[in-house]
Amino acid sequence: MELQGKRIVLGVTGGIAAYKAAELVRLLGKQGADVQVAMTEGATHFVTATTFQALSGKPVYLDQWDARMPNAMAHIDLSRQADLILVAPASADFMARIANGLADDLLATMVLARTCPLMLAPAMNRQMWENSATQRNVATLAEDGVALIGPACGEQACGEVGAGRMLEPEEILEEVITFFAPKVLSGKKVLITAGPTFEAIDPVRGITNLSSGRMGYALARAAQHTGADVTLVSGPVALPVPAGVCRVPVRSALEMHEAVMQAAGQADVFIAVAAVADYRVANAADHKLKKDHGGVPAIELVENPDILADVASLPAAPFCVGFAAESQNLEAYAQAKRQKKKVPLIAGNLIQDGFGGDDNRITLFDDQGAHPLVPAPKYVLARQLIEHIAKLTGNR
Ligand code: C5P
């Protein structure tokens, strides 16, 4: 529920990408946004108002003379109630009209009458996008403070390849979430480790930890949404790279250690979420071990470096945050870990509460004591942890 209570007017204009706006309504709604759809006449040639009505659960507004508005001022009423007007797809014609302040249909009138921010996701043929008239309009709109997201490059409905394709609904959703997130980490460099590490025994076998990587990836997204420049050093997981985040893929604890130590010098905040293997195999084999070759193999282990403790002991250490996943005595173990590794903040959770799932229950431990957070989806907790970090580092 990343957009809980946000009122968004989704404007849909005439273009083939209008079919993707249907999915966008669903994604925005799933995150708790209250979505009101307004369509231009052109848009209705691609998708019907019924589709949007069914998905948003509300009547769709089509023209400024709509008799359902008691005072015949739909444009004022609708845009005054909104926290954001998002137009996706925004056609070349629509951008030209609003760049020039025209109010010749309901959506353009709402845009002109708005008191809230405006975000456009352009979608058009690449030649139309490159045309100097469109580029002039884009420059005017940017100067007017309109947020333009995309367009992306790629294959277009017309068969051509180039810039002009609307961002995918998931990408637009990320932009909207970013738009609403308070920028408490603005300009900060945040380094995060996530996922498990894998310590090879031979080329096909290894020792690893159970870790989905979800909490670390949620933190990377949350940090990115709140204005940080994020580097995510990730062990092997099956998760997509969050938009705008720089991911450094690693496998073993030693690789993770090296990647982190390289980036730690520039970081303002370091969050160690990875489930790093405590030991690696000292006698890893170069070739696959065979079962019928002289009995049970002996695996010799050596200790891995403690990445978090090493970063925390750097002379100009970033603000360090650790995680403690315990199966019992959470507070005592978490506080002991905080002192031992010399980190100001530890997020603790009981393994039985959050492993592999979307939700988690965590408690933050700092100099002031324990701060239990209400159980919630990992992204929601990640945002709260970011808020706490911002408070402790003086950004809030
Ligand atoms: O000591 P323990 O593994 O319980 O500590 C957990 C915290 O320390 C986590 O934040 C984890 O990412 C970090 N850690 C690390 N390097 C290790 C072991 C743990 O960064 N070798």
Tab-separated table of N, CA and C in Angstrom, residues 320-379:
chain	number	residue	atom	x	y	z
A	320	CYS	N	26.313	3.253	9.880
A	320	CYS	CA	26.139	1.813	9.623
A	320	CYS	C	24.899	1.232	10.294
A	321	VAL	N	24.193	0.418	9.530
A	321	VAL	CA	22.990	-0.243	10.040
A	321	VAL	C	23.133	-1.745	9.799
A	322	GLY	N	22.891	-2.520	10.849
A	322	GLY	CA	22.979	-3.972	10.710
A	322	GLY	C	21.630	-4.620	10.883
A	323	PHE	N	21.548	-5.873	10.518
A	323	PHE	CA	20.338	-6.666	10.738
A	323	PHE	C	20.683	-7.832	11.646
A	324	ALA	N	19.748	-8.207	12.475
A	324	ALA	CA	19.943	-9.365	13.325
A	324	ALA	C	18.723	-10.257	13.172
A	325	ALA	N	18.929	-11.412	12.575
A	325	ALA	CA	17.827	-12.379	12.461
A	325	ALA	C	18.089	-13.453	13.501
A	326	GLU	N	17.229	-13.546	14.465
A	326	GLU	CA	17.444	-14.485	15.569
A	326	GLU	C	16.240	-15.402	15.691
A	327	SER	N	16.455	-16.531	16.353
A	327	SER	CA	15.313	-17.423	16.569
A	327	SER	C	14.780	-17.284	17.994
A	328	GLN	N	15.515	-16.559	18.860
A	328	GLN	CA	15.059	-16.304	20.240
A	328	GLN	C	15.855	-15.131	20.829
A	329	ASN	N	15.468	-14.675	22.011
A	329	ASN	CA	16.169	-13.600	22.751
A	329	ASN	C	16.558	-12.424	21.867
A	330	LEU	N	15.620	-11.943	21.066
A	330	LEU	CA	15.949	-10.937	20.048
A	330	LEU	C	16.641	-9.706	20.624
A	331	GLU	N	16.057	-9.120	21.658
A	331	GLU	CA	16.594	-7.857	22.170
A	331	GLU	C	18.027	-8.011	22.683
A	332	ALA	N	18.247	-9.040	23.486
A	332	ALA	CA	19.585	-9.234	24.068
A	332	ALA	C	20.621	-9.472	22.975
A	333	TYR	N	20.299	-10.352	22.021
A	333	TYR	CA	21.258	-10.648	20.953
A	333	TYR	C	21.483	-9.423	20.066
A	334	ALA	N	20.406	-8.711	19.745
A	334	ALA	CA	20.534	-7.564	18.835
A	334	ALA	C	21.382	-6.466	19.490
A	335	GLN	N	21.119	-6.190	20.748
A	335	GLN	CA	21.891	-5.138	21.429
A	335	GLN	C	23.365	-5.555	21.563
A	336	ALA	N	23.594	-6.837	21.830
A	336	ALA	CA	24.982	-7.316	21.953
A	336	ALA	C	25.700	-7.160	20.606
A	337	LYS	N	24.974	-7.464	19.516
A	337	LYS	CA	25.538	-7.356	18.168
A	337	LYS	C	25.870	-5.900	17.841
A	338	ARG	N	24.998	-5.018	18.261
A	338	ARG	CA	25.185	-3.580	18.008
A	338	ARG	C	26.487	-3.106	18.662
A	339	GLN	N	26.687	-3.545	19.903
A	339	GLN	CA	27.891	-3.133	20.618
A	339	GLN	C	29.149	-3.781	20.029
A	340	LYS	N	29.034	-5.066	19.742
A	340	LYS	CA	30.207	-5.801	19.251
A	340	LYS	C	30.674	-5.237	17.907
A	341	LYS	N	29.734	-4.971	17.017
A	341	LYS	CA	30.115	-4.494	15.680
A	341	LYS	C	30.249	-2.974	15.637
A	342	LYS	N	29.944	-2.326	16.746
A	342	LYS	CA	30.055	-0.853	16.870
A	342	LYS	C	29.226	-0.128	15.807
A	343	VAL	N	27.954	-0.513	15.717
A	343	VAL	CA	27.061	0.171	14.775
A	343	VAL	C	25.953	0.871	15.557
A	344	PRO	N	25.539	2.054	15.117
A	344	PRO	CA	24.535	2.803	15.879
A	344	PRO	C	23.129	2.227	15.819
A	345	LEU	N	22.839	1.429	14.783
A	345	LEU	CA	21.453	0.974	14.608
A	345	LEU	C	21.404	-0.467	14.105
A	346	ILE	N	20.571	-1.266	14.773
A	346	ILE	CA	20.349	-2.654	14.336
A	346	ILE	C	18.844	-2.875	14.175
A	347	ALA	N	18.475	-3.501	13.057
A	347	ALA	CA	17.071	-3.887	12.870
A	347	ALA	C	16.992	-5.383	13.146
A	348	GLY	N	16.200	-5.737	14.128
A	348	GLY	CA	16.142	-7.141	14.515
A	348	GLY	C	14.816	-7.771	14.146
A	349	ASN	N	14.883	-9.027	13.743
A	349	ASN	CA	13.619	-9.750	13.555
A	349	ASN	C	13.784	-11.202	13.943
A	350	LEU	N	12.662	-11.780	14.344
A	350	LEU	CA	12.669	-13.209	14.657
A	350	LEU	C	12.499	-13.955	13.345
A	351	ILE	N	13.342	-14.953	13.129
A	351	ILE	CA	13.358	-15.684	11.860
A	351	ILE	C	11.960	-16.181	11.495
A	352	GLN	N	11.222	-16.641	12.500
A	352	GLN	CA	9.891	-17.207	12.222
A	352	GLN	C	8.900	-16.147	11.745
A	353	ASP	N	9.231	-14.848	11.901
A	353	ASP	CA	8.295	-13.783	11.529
A	353	ASP	C	8.415	-13.311	10.086
A	354	GLY	N	9.551	-13.540	9.441
A	354	GLY	CA	9.666	-12.841	8.156
A	354	GLY	C	10.389	-13.548	7.042
A	355	PHE	N	10.761	-14.785	7.228
A	355	PHE	CA	11.629	-15.401	6.234
A	355	PHE	C	10.931	-15.658	4.908
A	356	GLY	N	11.500	-15.110	3.844
A	356	GLY	CA	11.045	-15.425	2.496
A	356	GLY	C	9.734	-14.776	2.085
A	357	GLY	N	8.959	-14.265	3.028
A	357	GLY	CA	7.648	-13.719	2.690
A	357	GLY	C	7.694	-12.247	2.337
A	358	ASP	N	6.508	-11.681	2.103
A	358	ASP	CA	6.428	-10.265	1.764
A	358	ASP	C	6.331	-9.395	3.012
A	359	ASP	N	5.852	-9.980	4.102
A	359	ASP	CA	5.677	-9.212	5.336
A	359	ASP	C	6.777	-9.549	6.343
A	360	ASN	N	6.928	-8.663	7.303
A	360	ASN	CA	7.941	-8.886	8.332
A	360	ASN	C	7.525	-8.155	9.608
A	361	ARG	N	8.169	-8.524	10.706
A	361	ARG	CA	7.964	-7.822	11.978
A	361	ARG	C	9.371	-7.476	12.463
A	362	ILE	N	9.687	-6.187	12.529
A	362	ILE	CA	11.040	-5.835	12.980
A	362	ILE	C	11.010	-4.827	14.126
A	363	THR	N	12.080	-4.837	14.888
A	363	THR	CA	12.267	-3.868	15.974
A	363	THR	C	13.605	-3.188	15.742
A	364	LEU	N	13.611	-1.864	15.895
A	364	LEU	CA	14.865	-1.131	15.708
A	364	LEU	C	15.519	-0.931	17.079
A	365	PHE	N	16.821	-1.165	17.148
A	365	PHE	CA	17.565	-0.989	18.394
A	365	PHE	C	18.645	0.065	18.168
A	366	ASP	N	18.608	1.118	18.989
A	366	ASP	CA	19.641	2.147	18.910
A	366	ASP	C	20.005	2.595	20.328
A	367	ASP	N	20.725	3.706	20.455
A	367	ASP	CA	21.139	4.194	21.783
A	367	ASP	C	19.946	4.463	22.694
A	368	GLN	N	18.813	4.795	22.088
A	368	GLN	CA	17.621	5.123	22.890
A	368	GLN	C	16.863	3.871	23.333
A	369	GLY	N	17.237	2.709	22.838
A	369	GLY	CA	16.544	1.478	23.223
A	369	GLY	C	15.854	0.810	22.059
A	370	ALA	N	14.707	0.171	22.344
A	370	ALA	CA	14.006	-0.615	21.323
A	370	ALA	C	12.818	0.154	20.768
A	371	HIS	N	12.661	0.105	19.437
A	371	HIS	CA	11.516	0.740	18.772
A	371	HIS	C	10.821	-0.314	17.922
A	372	PRO	N	9.800	-0.988	18.484
A	372	PRO	CA	9.113	-2.001	17.680
A	372	PRO	C	8.262	-1.358	16.589
A	373	LEU	N	8.336	-1.883	15.379
A	373	LEU	CA	7.491	-1.378	14.285
A	373	LEU	C	6.314	-2.330	14.109
A	374	VAL	N	5.193	-1.765	13.712
A	374	VAL	CA	3.994	-2.588	13.490
A	374	VAL	C	4.274	-3.545	12.314
A	375	PRO	N	3.944	-4.843	12.446
A	375	PRO	CA	4.186	-5.777	11.332
A	375	PRO	C	3.564	-5.259	10.033
A	376	ALA	N	4.307	-5.354	8.949
A	376	ALA	CA	3.857	-4.743	7.691
A	376	ALA	C	4.634	-5.346	6.534
A	377	PRO	N	4.213	-5.044	5.301
A	377	PRO	CA	5.006	-5.473	4.148
A	377	PRO	C	6.431	-4.917	4.236
A	378	LYS	N	7.368	-5.649	3.655
A	378	LYS	CA	8.775	-5.278	3.786
A	378	LYS	C	9.059	-3.859	3.258
A	379	TYR	N	8.366	-3.461	2.191
A	379	TYR	CA	8.613	-2.110	1.669
A	379	TYR	C	8.192	-1.043	2.679
